[in-house]
Amino acid sequence: MTAGPVASVVVQSYHLTVRDLRNSLRQPSYVLAALIQPIAWLLLFGKLLGPLLEHGSADGSYLAFLTPGIVAMTAVFSSGWAGMGIVAEMEHGTLNRFLITPVPRGALVTGRLTQQAVVVLGQTLIVLAFGLALGARFSGGVLILVVFFACVLLGALSVAALSNALGLVTRRHQRVLSVGQFLLLPLAFLSEIFVPRDVMPGWMRAVATVNPVNWVVEVGREATRGDVGWAGVLDRTFALLALTAACAWLSAMAFRHYQRQV
Amino acid sequence: MSFDSLAIDVKDLTKIYPGAVRAVDGVSFTVQSGTVFGLLGPNGAGKSTIIKILTTLSRPGGGSVRVAGVDVVAEPGPARRMIGCVAQQSGVDPIATGRENLTLQGRLYGLGGRRLRTQVDDLLERFGLSEYADRPARACNGGMRRRLDVAMGLVHEPHVLFLDEPTTGLDPETRKELWAEIFGMAAVGITVVLSTHYLEEAEELADTLGILDRGKLVAMGTPAELKREMHGDALRVELVEPPGEARVRSALSCLEGVCDIVVAGSGLSARIDPGTATAPVVLAALESAGVRVVSLTLSPPTIDDVYSRHAGRLLCGMPEARR
């Protein structure tokens, strides 16, 4: 062995990530959906809800208000189907083939998650670019923007890890899809993605407070303000970190469960 | 016994799946380096489970497994470097090209650089895959894909190669090509463990055969040894008309060296030992019982006979008739 265990995980994750990204790029329908969907959401929801809610953000433009919300929504939804990739890997026999090689088991998980992170990062940049072009402004400075990106990735990785766990346990595309939809749609709508907190009914506000998707949105909203409320941002960031760790642990458990069933 | 000559050493291997299914039940065997070992048995006999355990994919419930001297349970890492595997289900990534599939496989074993590039080119050439080197593997037909699978199993130059039903679903020509490859591997010192339910394939390829039934190893030896153990020859008699089964049995069952009597339609089969001396006695007994004979053939035991004897329950659906 030439590399230490940690270096080996990093190197092999890199190879597996490159392979996943290359495979994704070869599927035009996937690429189109991943790029066009967030833009469509931004424009559709902007036009649909804009006239009703033209008071959301500091400068009064609904699109500016919506942009961080759509970033969070895109990240979470595109990660919600991550488990489909694991199921496809089982069906192709590639997962078992990888397991027979000396590749560190961790790299099989981190490779997939890194690929997801790269995709989400790309989607985030596209939504932000469109948002900026349509009038969104991020007045909070570079630091809060970086923290927002980190929170988007943490949210995406939590969901992706859970979806992977679901794929490993159920081994069915249909299950991954339906459970993902069942959980993510309500989480998206019970948040401040589309509407400001003050127009929500009381119970919905209570749900939004403990909704991780909303934590990402809240951090994003702070990035649009001139005066960033750092205390709240740090709370949300650490909460997302803890959630990601918990989901990663669940994912690792699911992986062990799969290996026992082979 | 030195590890140099023993590629595989399995002792009392057991695997119990949830629901108390004993997929593997106390199996022991050894395989000499550079030989081909064939695991033969009906579906569900435990062949794939044994291969999964030996390749570190699945953990045994009990027993010990050494591959090239390494304990696969205690030291899966070093063991994996010794092992190549072509699973029953293809492991080819259909979206990646042939070259990409091979290269990633090599990288996962820590290979890289020029050495890996050369190795990949050589394998593409050797397995006639150059045409598909830079096209997505899903463009390959079943035979091509299987060849790519085998090439991937060899990319890190393993000591032991496991092939789980490698020729299932292949056309006869591709099957023969793969056989030639397997012979070639054994010739350069690679130990091959092959599972199959094709008797012809097992007899053709394997130096040693193990017959599995319901998770137990019911017979083991070289094909020649196994056939010798059958004692005697297979007798088939064609009769003029369907006889009463009771009449045939009463005529033959008292004769020495006649067993496994089966009457089906106007045909009669039995195992007789010694063959050439007993056949005339059988003929005479049938004549005197008034059973008229059209023809009689006597054949030395085949691997089919061996298999039927040990694991034939599922083949012929007659629980005790052949035993």
Coordinates of C-alpha atoms in Angstrom, one line a residue:
Chain A
M1 CA 0.0 0.0 0.0
T2 CA 1.4 3.4 -1.0
A3 CA -1.1 5.7 0.7
G4 CA -2.4 5.9 4.3
P5 CA -6.0 5.1 5.0
V6 CA -7.2 8.7 5.0
A7 CA -5.3 9.6 1.8
S8 CA -6.7 6.4 0.3
V9 CA -10.3 7.5 1.1
V10 CA -9.7 10.9 -0.5
V11 CA -8.1 9.5 -3.6
Q12 CA -10.7 6.8 -4.2
S13 CA -13.6 9.2 -3.4
Y14 CA -12.1 11.4 -6.1
H15 CA -12.0 8.6 -8.7
L16 CA -15.6 7.6 -7.8
T17 CA -16.8 11.2 -7.9
V18 CA -15.3 11.7 -11.3
R19 CA -16.9 8.6 -12.6
D20 CA -20.4 9.6 -11.2
L21 CA -20.1 13.1 -12.7
R22 CA -19.0 11.7 -16.0
N23 CA -21.9 9.3 -16.0
S24 CA -24.4 12.1 -15.1
L25 CA -23.1 14.3 -17.9
R26 CA -23.7 11.5 -20.4
Q27 CA -27.4 11.5 -19.6
P28 CA -28.7 14.6 -21.4
S29 CA -32.2 14.3 -19.8
Y30 CA -30.6 14.4 -16.3
V31 CA -28.5 17.4 -17.2
L32 CA -31.4 19.3 -18.7
A33 CA -33.6 18.6 -15.7
A34 CA -30.9 19.6 -13.2
L35 CA -30.3 22.9 -15.0
I36 CA -33.7 23.9 -16.2
Q37 CA -35.9 22.9 -13.3
P38 CA -34.5 25.4 -10.8
I39 CA -34.8 28.2 -13.3
A40 CA -38.3 27.2 -14.2
W41 CA -39.2 27.2 -10.5
L42 CA -37.7 30.6 -10.0
L43 CA -39.7 32.1 -12.9
L44 CA -42.9 30.2 -12.4
F45 CA -43.2 30.8 -8.6
G46 CA -42.0 34.4 -9.1
K47 CA -44.7 35.2 -11.6
L48 CA -47.4 33.2 -9.8
L49 CA -46.8 34.5 -6.3
G50 CA -45.1 37.8 -7.0
P51 CA -48.2 39.9 -7.4
L52 CA -49.6 38.6 -4.1
L53 CA -46.5 39.1 -2.1
E54 CA -44.6 42.1 -3.4
H55 CA -43.4 43.1 0.1
G56 CA -41.2 40.2 1.1
S57 CA -37.7 41.5 0.7
A58 CA -35.9 44.7 1.7
D59 CA -36.2 46.2 -1.7
G60 CA -39.8 44.9 -2.2
S61 CA -39.1 42.6 -5.2
Y62 CA -40.5 39.2 -4.8
L63 CA -37.9 37.6 -7.1
A64 CA -35.2 38.9 -4.8
F65 CA -37.0 37.4 -1.9
L66 CA -37.6 34.1 -3.7
T67 CA -34.0 33.5 -4.9
P68 CA -32.5 32.1 -1.7
G69 CA -35.6 30.0 -1.2
I70 CA -35.3 28.4 -4.7
V71 CA -31.6 27.7 -4.0
A72 CA -32.6 25.7 -0.9
M73 CA -35.5 24.0 -2.6
T74 CA -33.4 23.0 -5.6
A75 CA -30.6 21.6 -3.3
V76 CA -33.0 19.6 -1.2
F77 CA -35.1 18.2 -4.1
S78 CA -32.2 17.2 -6.3
S79 CA -30.6 15.4 -3.3
G80 CA -33.9 13.7 -2.5
W81 CA -33.5 11.3 -5.3
A82 CA -29.8 10.5 -4.6
G83 CA -30.8 7.1 -3.4
M84 CA -31.9 6.2 -6.9
G85 CA -28.2 6.2 -7.9
I86 CA -27.5 3.6 -5.2
V87 CA -30.4 1.4 -6.3
A88 CA -29.1 1.7 -9.9
E89 CA -25.7 0.7 -8.7
M90 CA -27.1 -2.4 -7.1
E91 CA -29.1 -3.3 -10.2
H92 CA -26.0 -2.9 -12.4
G93 CA -24.0 -5.1 -10.0
T94 CA -21.4 -2.3 -9.7
L95 CA -21.9 -1.9 -5.9
N96 CA -21.0 -5.5 -5.2
R97 CA -18.1 -5.3 -7.6
F98 CA -16.8 -2.3 -5.7
L99 CA -17.3 -4.1 -2.4
I100 CA -15.0 -6.9 -3.5
T101 CA -12.2 -4.5 -4.3
P102 CA -10.0 -3.2 -1.4
V103 CA -11.5 0.3 -1.9
P104 CA -12.2 1.9 1.5
R105 CA -15.9 1.4 2.3
G106 CA -16.1 5.1 3.3
A107 CA -15.0 6.2 -0.2
L108 CA -18.1 4.4 -1.6
V109 CA -20.3 6.7 0.5
T110 CA -18.2 9.9 0.3
G111 CA -17.7 9.5 -3.5
R112 CA -21.5 9.6 -4.1
L113 CA -22.0 12.4 -1.7
T114 CA -19.2 14.5 -3.2
Q115 CA -20.8 14.1 -6.6
Q116 CA -24.1 15.3 -5.2
A117 CA -22.4 18.3 -3.6
V118 CA -20.8 19.2 -6.9
V119 CA -24.2 19.0 -8.7
V120 CA -25.9 21.1 -6.0
L121 CA -23.1 23.7 -6.1
G122 CA -23.6 24.0 -9.9
Q123 CA -27.4 24.4 -9.5
T124 CA -26.9 27.0 -6.7
L125 CA -24.6 29.1 -8.9
I126 CA -27.1 29.0 -11.8
V127 CA -30.1 30.0 -9.6
L128 CA -28.1 32.8 -8.0
A129 CA -26.9 34.0 -11.5
F130 CA -30.5 34.1 -12.7
G131 CA -31.7 35.7 -9.5
L132 CA -29.1 38.4 -9.7
A133 CA -30.0 39.1 -13.3
L134 CA -33.6 39.4 -12.3
G135 CA -32.9 41.9 -9.5
A136 CA -31.9 39.9 -6.4
R137 CA -29.2 41.5 -4.3
F138 CA -27.0 39.9 -1.7
S139 CA -26.1 42.9 0.5
G140 CA -24.8 40.9 3.5
G141 CA -21.3 40.5 2.1
V142 CA -19.1 37.6 1.0
L143 CA -18.8 35.9 4.4
I144 CA -22.5 35.3 4.9
L145 CA -22.7 34.2 1.2
V146 CA -20.0 31.6 1.9
V147 CA -21.9 30.4 5.0
F148 CA -25.1 30.2 3.0
F149 CA -23.3 28.0 0.4
A150 CA -22.1 25.8 3.3
C151 CA -25.6 25.5 4.7
V152 CA -27.0 24.7 1.3
L153 CA -24.5 21.9 1.0
L154 CA -25.1 20.6 4.5
G155 CA -28.9 20.5 3.8
A156 CA -28.3 18.8 0.5
L157 CA -25.9 16.2 2.0
S158 CA -28.3 15.4 4.9
V159 CA -31.1 14.7 2.4
A160 CA -28.8 12.8 0.1
A161 CA -27.4 10.7 2.9
L162 CA -31.0 9.8 4.0
S163 CA -32.0 9.0 0.5
N164 CA -29.0 6.8 0.1
A165 CA -29.9 5.0 3.3
L166 CA -33.4 4.5 2.0
G167 CA -32.1 3.1 -1.3
L168 CA -29.8 0.7 0.6
V169 CA -32.6 -0.6 2.8
T170 CA -35.5 -0.7 0.3
R171 CA -33.4 -1.5 -2.8
R172 CA -36.3 -0.1 -4.9
H173 CA -36.5 3.0 -7.1
Q174 CA -40.1 3.4 -6.4
R175 CA -39.7 3.5 -2.7
V176 CA -36.9 6.1 -2.8
L177 CA -39.0 8.3 -5.1
S178 CA -42.3 8.1 -3.2
V179 CA -40.8 8.5 0.3
G180 CA -38.6 11.3 -0.9
Q181 CA -41.6 13.1 -2.4
F182 CA -43.8 12.4 0.7
L183 CA -41.2 14.0 3.0
L184 CA -39.8 16.8 0.9
L185 CA -42.9 18.4 -0.6
P186 CA -44.4 19.3 2.9
L187 CA -41.0 20.4 4.1
A188 CA -40.7 22.8 1.2
F189 CA -44.1 24.2 1.7
L190 CA -43.9 24.4 5.5
S191 CA -41.1 26.8 5.2
E192 CA -40.3 30.4 4.2
I193 CA -39.3 29.5 0.7
F194 CA -42.3 31.1 -0.9
V195 CA -43.8 33.3 1.8
P196 CA -42.4 35.4 4.6
R197 CA -42.9 34.1 8.2
D198 CA -45.4 36.8 9.2
V199 CA -48.1 35.7 6.7
M200 CA -48.0 32.0 8.0
P201 CA -50.5 30.7 10.4
G202 CA -49.2 30.0 13.9
W203 CA -48.9 26.3 13.6
M204 CA -47.0 26.6 10.3
R205 CA -44.6 29.0 11.9
A206 CA -43.9 26.4 14.7
V207 CA -43.2 23.7 12.1
A208 CA -41.0 26.1 10.1
T209 CA -38.9 26.7 13.2
V210 CA -37.9 23.0 13.4
N211 CA -37.8 22.4 9.7
P212 CA -34.2 22.0 8.5
V213 CA -35.1 23.1 5.0
N214 CA -36.2 26.4 6.5
W215 CA -32.9 26.8 8.4
V216 CA -31.2 26.9 5.0
V217 CA -33.7 29.4 3.7
E218 CA -33.3 31.6 6.8
V219 CA -29.5 31.8 6.4
G220 CA -30.1 32.6 2.7
R221 CA -32.4 35.5 3.6
E222 CA -29.8 36.9 6.0
A223 CA -27.4 37.0 3.1
T224 CA -29.8 39.4 1.3
R225 CA -29.9 41.8 4.2
G226 CA -27.4 44.6 4.9
D227 CA -27.3 43.8 8.6
V228 CA -26.7 40.1 9.1
G229 CA -28.1 38.5 12.3
W230 CA -25.1 36.4 13.0
A231 CA -26.3 34.7 16.2
G232 CA -29.3 33.2 14.4
V233 CA -27.1 32.2 11.4
L234 CA -24.6 30.3 13.7
D235 CA -27.5 28.5 15.4
R236 CA -28.9 27.3 12.1
T237 CA -25.4 26.4 10.8
F238 CA -24.6 24.2 13.8
A239 CA -28.0 22.6 13.7
L240 CA -27.4 21.7 10.1
L241 CA -24.0 20.4 10.9
A242 CA -25.4 18.1 13.6
L243 CA -28.2 17.0 11.3
T244 CA -25.7 16.1 8.5
A245 CA -23.6 14.1 11.0
A246 CA -26.8 12.2 12.2
C247 CA -27.8 11.5 8.6
A248 CA -24.3 10.3 7.6
W249 CA -24.4 8.0 10.6
L250 CA -27.8 6.6 9.5
S251 CA -26.4 6.1 6.0
A252 CA -23.4 4.2 7.4
M253 CA -25.8 2.0 9.4
A254 CA -27.8 1.3 6.2
F255 CA -24.7 0.4 4.4
R256 CA -23.8 -2.2 7.1
H257 CA -27.3 -3.5 6.9
Y258 CA -26.9 -3.9 3.1
Q259 CA -23.6 -5.7 3.5
R260 CA -25.1 -8.2 6.0
Q261 CA -27.9 -9.0 3.6
V262 CA -25.7 -9.6 0.5
Chain B
M1 CA 0.5 -28.1 3.9
S2 CA 2.2 -25.0 2.6
F3 CA 0.2 -22.0 1.4
D4 CA 2.2 -22.0 -1.8
S5 CA 0.4 -25.0 -3.1
L6 CA -3.0 -24.4 -1.5
A7 CA -4.8 -21.5 -3.1
I8 CA -8.0 -22.1 -1.1
D9 CA -8.6 -23.8 2.2
V10 CA -12.2 -23.8 3.5
K11 CA -13.1 -25.6 6.7
D12 CA -16.6 -26.2 8.1
L13 CA -18.0 -23.1 6.3
T14 CA -21.5 -22.2 7.4
K15 CA -23.9 -19.4 6.4
I16 CA -27.3 -19.0 7.9
Y17 CA -29.5 -16.2 6.5
P18 CA -32.2 -14.5 8.5
G19 CA -35.2 -16.9 8.8
A20 CA -32.8 -19.8 9.7
V21 CA -32.1 -20.7 6.1
R22 CA -28.9 -22.8 6.0
A23 CA -27.5 -21.6 2.7
V24 CA -24.1 -23.3 3.4
D25 CA -23.9 -26.1 5.9
G26 CA -20.5 -27.3 7.0
V27 CA -18.6 -27.2 3.7
S28 CA -14.9 -28.0 3.6
F29 CA -12.6 -28.2 0.6
T30 CA -9.2 -27.2 -0.6
V31 CA -8.0 -26.1 -4.0
Q32 CA -4.4 -26.5 -5.3
S33 CA -2.8 -23.4 -6.9
G34 CA -3.0 -23.2 -10.6
T35 CA -5.9 -25.6 -10.9
V36 CA -9.6 -25.1 -11.8
F37 CA -12.1 -26.0 -9.2
G38 CA -15.7 -26.5 -10.3
L39 CA -18.7 -26.0 -7.9
L40 CA -21.6 -27.9 -9.4
G41 CA -25.1 -27.9 -8.1
P42 CA -28.7 -27.0 -8.8
N43 CA -30.0 -23.4 -8.3
G44 CA -30.1 -22.6 -4.6
A45 CA -27.6 -25.2 -3.6
G46 CA -25.3 -22.6 -2.1
K47 CA -22.8 -22.0 -4.9
S48 CA -23.2 -18.2 -5.1
T49 CA -23.2 -17.9 -1.3
I50 CA -19.9 -19.8 -1.1
I51 CA -18.4 -17.5 -3.7
K52 CA -19.7 -14.4 -2.0
I53 CA -18.0 -15.5 1.3
L54 CA -14.7 -16.4 -0.4
T55 CA -14.6 -13.1 -2.1
T56 CA -15.3 -11.2 1.2
L57 CA -18.6 -9.9 0.0
S58 CA -20.6 -11.8 2.6
R59 CA -19.4 -12.9 6.1
P60 CA -19.6 -16.5 7.1
G61 CA -21.7 -17.7 10.1
G62 CA -19.0 -20.1 11.0
G63 CA -15.9 -21.9 9.9
S64 CA -12.6 -20.6 8.4
V65 CA -11.7 -19.5 4.9
R66 CA -8.2 -18.9 3.6
V67 CA -7.4 -17.6 0.2
A68 CA -3.8 -17.6 -0.9
G69 CA -2.9 -18.1 2.8
V70 CA -4.9 -15.1 4.0
D71 CA -7.8 -15.4 6.4
V72 CA -10.6 -13.6 4.5
V73 CA -12.6 -12.8 7.6
A74 CA -9.7 -11.5 9.8
E75 CA -7.9 -9.7 7.0
P76 CA -10.3 -8.9 4.2
G77 CA -8.1 -6.0 2.9
P78 CA -5.1 -8.1 2.0
A79 CA -7.4 -11.0 0.8
R80 CA -9.2 -8.7 -1.6
R81 CA -5.9 -7.9 -3.4
M82 CA -5.4 -11.6 -4.1
I83 CA -8.9 -12.1 -5.4
G84 CA -10.6 -11.4 -8.7
C85 CA -14.3 -12.0 -9.2
V86 CA -16.8 -12.2 -12.0
A87 CA -20.2 -12.3 -10.3
Q88 CA -23.2 -14.0 -11.7
Q89 CA -24.8 -10.7 -12.3
S90 CA -22.6 -8.5 -14.5
G91 CA -20.7 -5.7 -12.8
V92 CA -20.2 -3.6 -15.8
D93 CA -21.2 0.0 -15.6
P94 CA -23.4 0.4 -18.7
I95 CA -22.9 4.2 -19.1
A96 CA -19.1 4.1 -18.9
T97 CA -17.0 2.9 -21.8
G98 CA -15.0 -0.4 -21.8
R99 CA -11.8 1.5 -21.1
E100 CA -13.4 3.5 -18.3
N101 CA -14.8 0.4 -16.7
L102 CA -11.4 -1.3 -16.7
T103 CA -9.5 1.8 -15.6
L104 CA -11.7 2.5 -12.6
Q105 CA -11.5 -1.1 -11.6
G106 CA -7.7 -0.8 -11.7
R107 CA -7.7 2.4 -9.7
L108 CA -9.8 0.8 -7.0
Y109 CA -6.9 -1.6 -6.5
G110 CA -4.5 1.3 -6.2
L111 CA -3.1 1.0 -9.7
G112 CA -2.5 4.0 -11.9
G113 CA -0.2 5.7 -14.4
R114 CA 1.4 4.1 -17.4
R115 CA 1.3 0.6 -15.9
L116 CA -2.5 0.7 -15.6
R117 CA -2.9 2.2 -19.1
T118 CA -0.8 -0.5 -20.6
Q119 CA -2.7 -3.2 -18.6
V120 CA -6.0 -1.8 -19.8
D121 CA -4.9 -1.7 -23.4
D122 CA -3.6 -5.3 -23.2
L123 CA -6.9 -6.6 -21.7
L124 CA -9.0 -4.8 -24.3
E125 CA -6.9 -6.4 -27.0
R126 CA -6.8 -9.8 -25.5
F127 CA -10.6 -10.0 -25.0
G128 CA -11.4 -8.6 -28.4
L129 CA -12.9 -5.5 -26.9
S130 CA -10.9 -2.9 -28.8
E131 CA -14.0 -2.0 -30.8
Y132 CA -15.9 -1.1 -27.7
A133 CA -13.0 0.5 -25.8
D134 CA -14.5 4.0 -26.2
R135 CA -18.2 3.3 -26.5
P136 CA -20.6 3.0 -23.6
A137 CA -20.7 -0.6 -22.4
R138 CA -24.5 -0.7 -22.9
A139 CA -23.8 -1.0 -26.6
C140 CA -22.2 -4.4 -26.0
N141 CA -24.1 -7.6 -26.5
G142 CA -24.3 -10.2 -23.7
G143 CA -21.1 -12.0 -24.8
M144 CA -19.1 -8.8 -25.1
R145 CA -20.3 -7.6 -21.7
R146 CA -19.3 -10.9 -20.1
R147 CA -15.8 -10.7 -21.7
L148 CA -15.5 -7.2 -20.3
D149 CA -16.6 -8.6 -16.9
V150 CA -13.8 -11.2 -17.0
A151 CA -11.2 -8.6 -18.2
M152 CA -12.2 -6.5 -15.2
G153 CA -11.7 -9.4 -12.9
L154 CA -8.1 -9.7 -14.1
V155 CA -7.0 -6.1 -14.2
H156 CA -5.1 -6.3 -10.9
E157 CA -3.6 -9.7 -11.8
P158 CA -5.2 -11.7 -9.0
H159 CA -3.9 -15.0 -7.6
V160 CA -7.4 -16.5 -7.5
L161 CA -10.2 -15.8 -9.9
F162 CA -13.8 -16.6 -9.0
L163 CA -16.3 -17.0 -11.8
D164 CA -19.9 -17.4 -10.7
E165 CA -21.9 -19.1 -13.6
P166 CA -19.8 -17.2 -16.1
T167 CA -21.4 -18.7 -19.3
T168 CA -25.1 -18.6 -18.3
G169 CA -27.0 -17.0 -21.2
L170 CA -24.1 -17.1 -23.6
D171 CA -24.3 -18.6 -27.1
P172 CA -22.2 -21.8 -27.7
E173 CA -19.5 -20.0 -29.6
T174 CA -18.9 -17.3 -26.9
R175 CA -19.0 -20.1 -24.3
K176 CA -16.2 -22.0 -26.0
E177 CA -14.1 -18.8 -26.3
L178 CA -14.5 -18.2 -22.6
W179 CA -13.5 -21.8 -21.9
A180 CA -10.3 -21.2 -23.8
E181 CA -9.6 -18.1 -21.7
I182 CA -10.2 -20.1 -18.5
F183 CA -7.7 -22.8 -19.6
G184 CA -5.3 -20.0 -20.4
M185 CA -5.5 -18.6 -16.9
A186 CA -4.9 -21.9 -15.2
A187 CA -1.9 -22.4 -17.6
V188 CA -0.3 -19.2 -16.3
G189 CA -0.8 -20.2 -12.7
I190 CA -4.0 -18.4 -11.8
T191 CA -6.3 -20.6 -9.6
V192 CA -9.9 -20.5 -10.9
V193 CA -13.0 -21.3 -8.9
L194 CA -15.9 -21.8 -11.2
S195 CA -19.6 -22.3 -10.3
T196 CA -21.9 -23.7 -13.0
H197 CA -24.9 -25.8 -13.5
Y198 CA -23.7 -26.9 -16.9
L199 CA -22.4 -30.5 -16.4
E200 CA -20.5 -30.4 -19.7
E201 CA -18.7 -27.2 -18.7
A202 CA -17.8 -28.5 -15.3
E203 CA -16.4 -31.7 -16.7
E204 CA -14.5 -29.9 -19.5
L205 CA -12.9 -27.2 -17.3
A206 CA -12.5 -28.4 -13.8
D207 CA -9.5 -30.4 -12.5
T208 CA -11.5 -31.0 -9.3
L209 CA -15.3 -30.9 -8.9
G210 CA -17.4 -30.3 -5.8
I211 CA -21.1 -31.2 -6.0
L212 CA -23.3 -29.1 -3.8
D213 CA -26.8 -29.9 -2.7
R214 CA -28.8 -27.9 -0.2
G215 CA -25.8 -26.2 1.2
K216 CA -23.8 -29.4 1.7
L217 CA -20.9 -30.7 -0.3
V218 CA -22.2 -34.2 -1.3
A219 CA -19.3 -35.3 -3.5
M220 CA -15.8 -34.2 -4.4
G221 CA -13.0 -35.4 -6.7
T222 CA -11.7 -35.2 -10.2
P223 CA -14.3 -35.9 -12.8
A224 CA -12.6 -39.3 -13.5
E225 CA -12.7 -40.3 -9.8
L226 CA -16.3 -39.3 -9.4
K227 CA -17.3 -41.4 -12.4
R228 CA -15.3 -44.4 -11.1
E229 CA -17.2 -44.2 -7.8
M230 CA -20.4 -44.8 -9.7
H231 CA -19.6 -48.5 -9.8
G232 CA -20.7 -50.1 -13.1
D233 CA -22.4 -48.9 -16.2
A234 CA -25.7 -47.4 -17.2
L235 CA -28.0 -49.9 -19.0
R236 CA -30.8 -48.8 -21.2
V237 CA -33.2 -51.3 -22.7
E238 CA -35.8 -50.6 -25.3
L239 CA -38.8 -52.9 -25.1
V240 CA -41.4 -53.9 -27.6
E241 CA -44.3 -52.8 -25.5
P242 CA -44.7 -51.1 -22.1
P243 CA -44.2 -53.9 -19.6
G244 CA -45.9 -54.2 -16.2
E245 CA -43.5 -52.5 -13.9
A246 CA -44.0 -55.1 -11.2
R247 CA -43.1 -57.9 -13.7
V248 CA -39.8 -56.2 -14.6
R249 CA -38.9 -55.6 -11.0
S250 CA -39.6 -59.1 -9.9
A251 CA -37.5 -60.4 -12.8
L252 CA -34.5 -58.2 -12.1
S253 CA -34.4 -57.2 -8.4
C254 CA -33.2 -60.7 -7.4
L255 CA -30.2 -60.4 -9.7
E256 CA -26.8 -59.5 -8.2
G257 CA -25.2 -56.2 -9.3
V258 CA -28.4 -54.6 -10.6
C259 CA -29.8 -51.5 -9.0
D260 CA -31.5 -48.2 -9.7
I261 CA -34.2 -49.8 -11.8
V262 CA -36.5 -47.3 -13.6
V263 CA -39.3 -48.2 -15.9
A264 CA -40.7 -45.4 -18.1
G265 CA -43.0 -46.2 -21.0
S266 CA -41.5 -48.9 -23.1
G267 CA -38.0 -48.0 -21.8
L268 CA -36.1 -49.5 -18.9
S269 CA -32.9 -48.2 -17.3
A270 CA -30.8 -49.5 -14.5
R271 CA -27.2 -49.5 -13.2
I272 CA -25.3 -52.7 -13.5
D273 CA -22.0 -53.8 -12.1
P274 CA -19.9 -55.2 -13.6
G275 CA -21.4 -54.0 -16.9
T276 CA -20.4 -56.5 -19.6
A277 CA -20.8 -59.6 -17.4
T278 CA -24.2 -58.6 -16.0
A279 CA -25.9 -57.5 -19.2
P280 CA -26.5 -61.0 -20.6
V281 CA -27.9 -62.1 -17.3
V282 CA -30.4 -59.2 -17.4
L283 CA -31.4 -60.1 -21.0
A284 CA -31.9 -63.7 -20.0
A285 CA -34.0 -62.8 -17.0
L286 CA -36.2 -60.5 -19.1
E287 CA -36.6 -63.2 -21.8
S288 CA -37.7 -65.8 -19.2
A289 CA -40.2 -63.3 -17.7
G290 CA -41.7 -62.9 -21.2
V291 CA -40.6 -59.3 -21.7
R292 CA -39.5 -58.8 -25.3
V293 CA -36.4 -56.6 -26.0
V294 CA -35.8 -54.4 -29.0
S295 CA -32.4 -53.1 -28.2
L296 CA -29.9 -52.7 -25.4
T297 CA -27.2 -50.1 -24.8
L298 CA -24.5 -50.1 -22.2
S299 CA -22.6 -46.9 -21.4
P300 CA -19.9 -46.0 -18.9
P301 CA -20.9 -43.6 -16.3
T302 CA -21.1 -39.9 -17.3
I303 CA -20.8 -36.8 -15.2
D304 CA -24.6 -36.6 -15.7
D305 CA -25.0 -39.9 -13.9
V306 CA -22.7 -38.7 -11.1
Y307 CA -24.7 -35.5 -10.8
S308 CA -28.1 -37.3 -10.8
R309 CA -26.9 -39.6 -8.1
H310 CA -25.8 -36.8 -5.8
A311 CA -28.0 -33.9 -6.6
G312 CA -30.5 -35.5 -8.9
R313 CA -33.5 -34.8 -6.8
L314 CA -34.2 -31.5 -8.5
L315 CA -33.3 -32.7 -11.9
C316 CA -35.6 -35.7 -12.4
G317 CA -38.2 -34.9 -9.7
M318 CA -38.2 -38.5 -8.5
P319 CA -37.2 -38.4 -4.9
E320 CA -35.8 -41.9 -4.3
A321 CA -35.9 -43.7 -7.7
R322 CA -32.4 -42.9 -8.7
R323 CA -30.7 -43.6 -5.4

